[in-house]
PDB file of C-alpha atoms in Angstrom:
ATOM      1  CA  UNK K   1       1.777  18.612   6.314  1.00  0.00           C
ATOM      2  CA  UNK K   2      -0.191  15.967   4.582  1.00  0.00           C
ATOM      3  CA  UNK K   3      -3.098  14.332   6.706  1.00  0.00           C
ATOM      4  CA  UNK K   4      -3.409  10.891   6.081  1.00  0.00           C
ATOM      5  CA  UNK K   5      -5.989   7.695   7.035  1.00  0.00           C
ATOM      6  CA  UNK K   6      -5.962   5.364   9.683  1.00  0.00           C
ATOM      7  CA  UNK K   7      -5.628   2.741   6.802  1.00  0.00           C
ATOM      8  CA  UNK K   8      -2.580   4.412   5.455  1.00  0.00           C
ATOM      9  CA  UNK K   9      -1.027   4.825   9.142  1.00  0.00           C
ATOM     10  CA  UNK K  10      -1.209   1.125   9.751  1.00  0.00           C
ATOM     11  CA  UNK K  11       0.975   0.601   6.729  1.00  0.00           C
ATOM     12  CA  UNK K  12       3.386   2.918   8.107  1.00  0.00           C
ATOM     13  CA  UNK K  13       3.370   1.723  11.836  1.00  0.00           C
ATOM     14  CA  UNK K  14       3.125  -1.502  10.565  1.00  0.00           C
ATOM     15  CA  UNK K  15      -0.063  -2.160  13.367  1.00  0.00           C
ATOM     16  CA  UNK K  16      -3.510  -3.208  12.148  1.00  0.00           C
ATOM     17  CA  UNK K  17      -5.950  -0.467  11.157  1.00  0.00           C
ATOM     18  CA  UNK K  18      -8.196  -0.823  14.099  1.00  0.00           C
ATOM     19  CA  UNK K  19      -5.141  -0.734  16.607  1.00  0.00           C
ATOM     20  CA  UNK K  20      -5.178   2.788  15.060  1.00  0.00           C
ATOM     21  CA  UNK K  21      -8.481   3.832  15.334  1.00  0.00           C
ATOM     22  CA  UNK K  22      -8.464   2.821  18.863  1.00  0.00           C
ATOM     23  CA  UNK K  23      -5.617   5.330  19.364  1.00  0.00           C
ATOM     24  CA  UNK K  24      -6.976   7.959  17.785  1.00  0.00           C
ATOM     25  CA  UNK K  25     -10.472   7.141  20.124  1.00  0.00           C
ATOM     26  CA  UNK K  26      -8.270   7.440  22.947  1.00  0.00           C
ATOM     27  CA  UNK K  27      -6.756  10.737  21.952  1.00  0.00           C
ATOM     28  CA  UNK K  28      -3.552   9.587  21.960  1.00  0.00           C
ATOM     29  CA  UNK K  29      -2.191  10.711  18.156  1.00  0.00           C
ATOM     30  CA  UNK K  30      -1.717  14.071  18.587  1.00  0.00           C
ATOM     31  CA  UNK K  31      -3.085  15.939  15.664  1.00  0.00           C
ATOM     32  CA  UNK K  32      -5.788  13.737  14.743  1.00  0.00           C
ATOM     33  CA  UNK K  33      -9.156  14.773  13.762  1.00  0.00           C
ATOM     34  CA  UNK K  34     -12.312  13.227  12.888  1.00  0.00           C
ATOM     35  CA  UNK K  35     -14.262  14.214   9.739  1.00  0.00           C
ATOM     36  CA  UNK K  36     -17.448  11.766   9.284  1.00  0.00           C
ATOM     37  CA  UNK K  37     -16.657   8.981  10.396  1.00  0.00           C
ATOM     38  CA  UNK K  38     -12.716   9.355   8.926  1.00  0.00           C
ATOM     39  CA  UNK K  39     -10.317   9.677  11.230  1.00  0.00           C
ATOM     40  CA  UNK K  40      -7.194  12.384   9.558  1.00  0.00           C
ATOM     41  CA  UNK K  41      -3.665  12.089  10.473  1.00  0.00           C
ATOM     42  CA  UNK K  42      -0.279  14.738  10.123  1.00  0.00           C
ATOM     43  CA  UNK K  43       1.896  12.258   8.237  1.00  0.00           C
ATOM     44  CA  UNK K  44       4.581  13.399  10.944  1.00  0.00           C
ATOM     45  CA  UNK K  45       2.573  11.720  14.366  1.00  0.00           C
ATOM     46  CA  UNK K  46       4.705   9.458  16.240  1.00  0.00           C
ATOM     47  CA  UNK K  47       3.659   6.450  17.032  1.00  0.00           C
ATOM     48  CA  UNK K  48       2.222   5.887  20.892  1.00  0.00           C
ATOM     49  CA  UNK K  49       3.630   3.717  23.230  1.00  0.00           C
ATOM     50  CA  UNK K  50       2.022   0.337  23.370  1.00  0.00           C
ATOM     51  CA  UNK K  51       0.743   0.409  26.945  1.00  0.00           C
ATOM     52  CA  UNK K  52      -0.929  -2.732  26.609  1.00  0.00           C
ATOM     53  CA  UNK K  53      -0.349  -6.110  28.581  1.00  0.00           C
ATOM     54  CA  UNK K  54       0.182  -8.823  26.387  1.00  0.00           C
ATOM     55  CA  UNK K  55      -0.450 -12.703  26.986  1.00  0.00           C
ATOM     56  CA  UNK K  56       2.999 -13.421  27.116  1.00  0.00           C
ATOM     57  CA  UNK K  57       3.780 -10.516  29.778  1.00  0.00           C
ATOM     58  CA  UNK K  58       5.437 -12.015  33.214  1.00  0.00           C
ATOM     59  CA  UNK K  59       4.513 -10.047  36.840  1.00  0.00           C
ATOM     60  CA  UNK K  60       7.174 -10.683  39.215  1.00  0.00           C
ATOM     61  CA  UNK K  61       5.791 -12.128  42.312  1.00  0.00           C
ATOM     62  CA  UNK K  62       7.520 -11.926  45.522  1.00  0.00           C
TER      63      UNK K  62
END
């Protein structure tokens, strides 16, 4: 297993590299660890849902 950078996950995820490092804050990339102030990741993570609610999201109102 290969650990790999927030920088280098981005690329593979195809999100920005702070997207990731908020994830990895969050404790939601299972497997990550922080050494300094790099955050490692098993090249094998999935990627986490994106939970978020975007501009363009539409509630249903009743």
């Amino acid at each position: 297993m290969e650990l790999l950078t927030t920088t280098q996950m981005a690329e593979k995820w195809n999100i920005s590299r702070r997207r990731v490092t908020t994830l990895c804050n969050q404790g939601r990339i299972e497997g990550a660890i922080l050494r300094g102030n790099t955050w490692l990741i098993p090249d094998d993570a999935k990627k986490p849902d994106d939970n978020r609610r975007g501009r363009n999201s539409k509630t249903e109102k009743e």
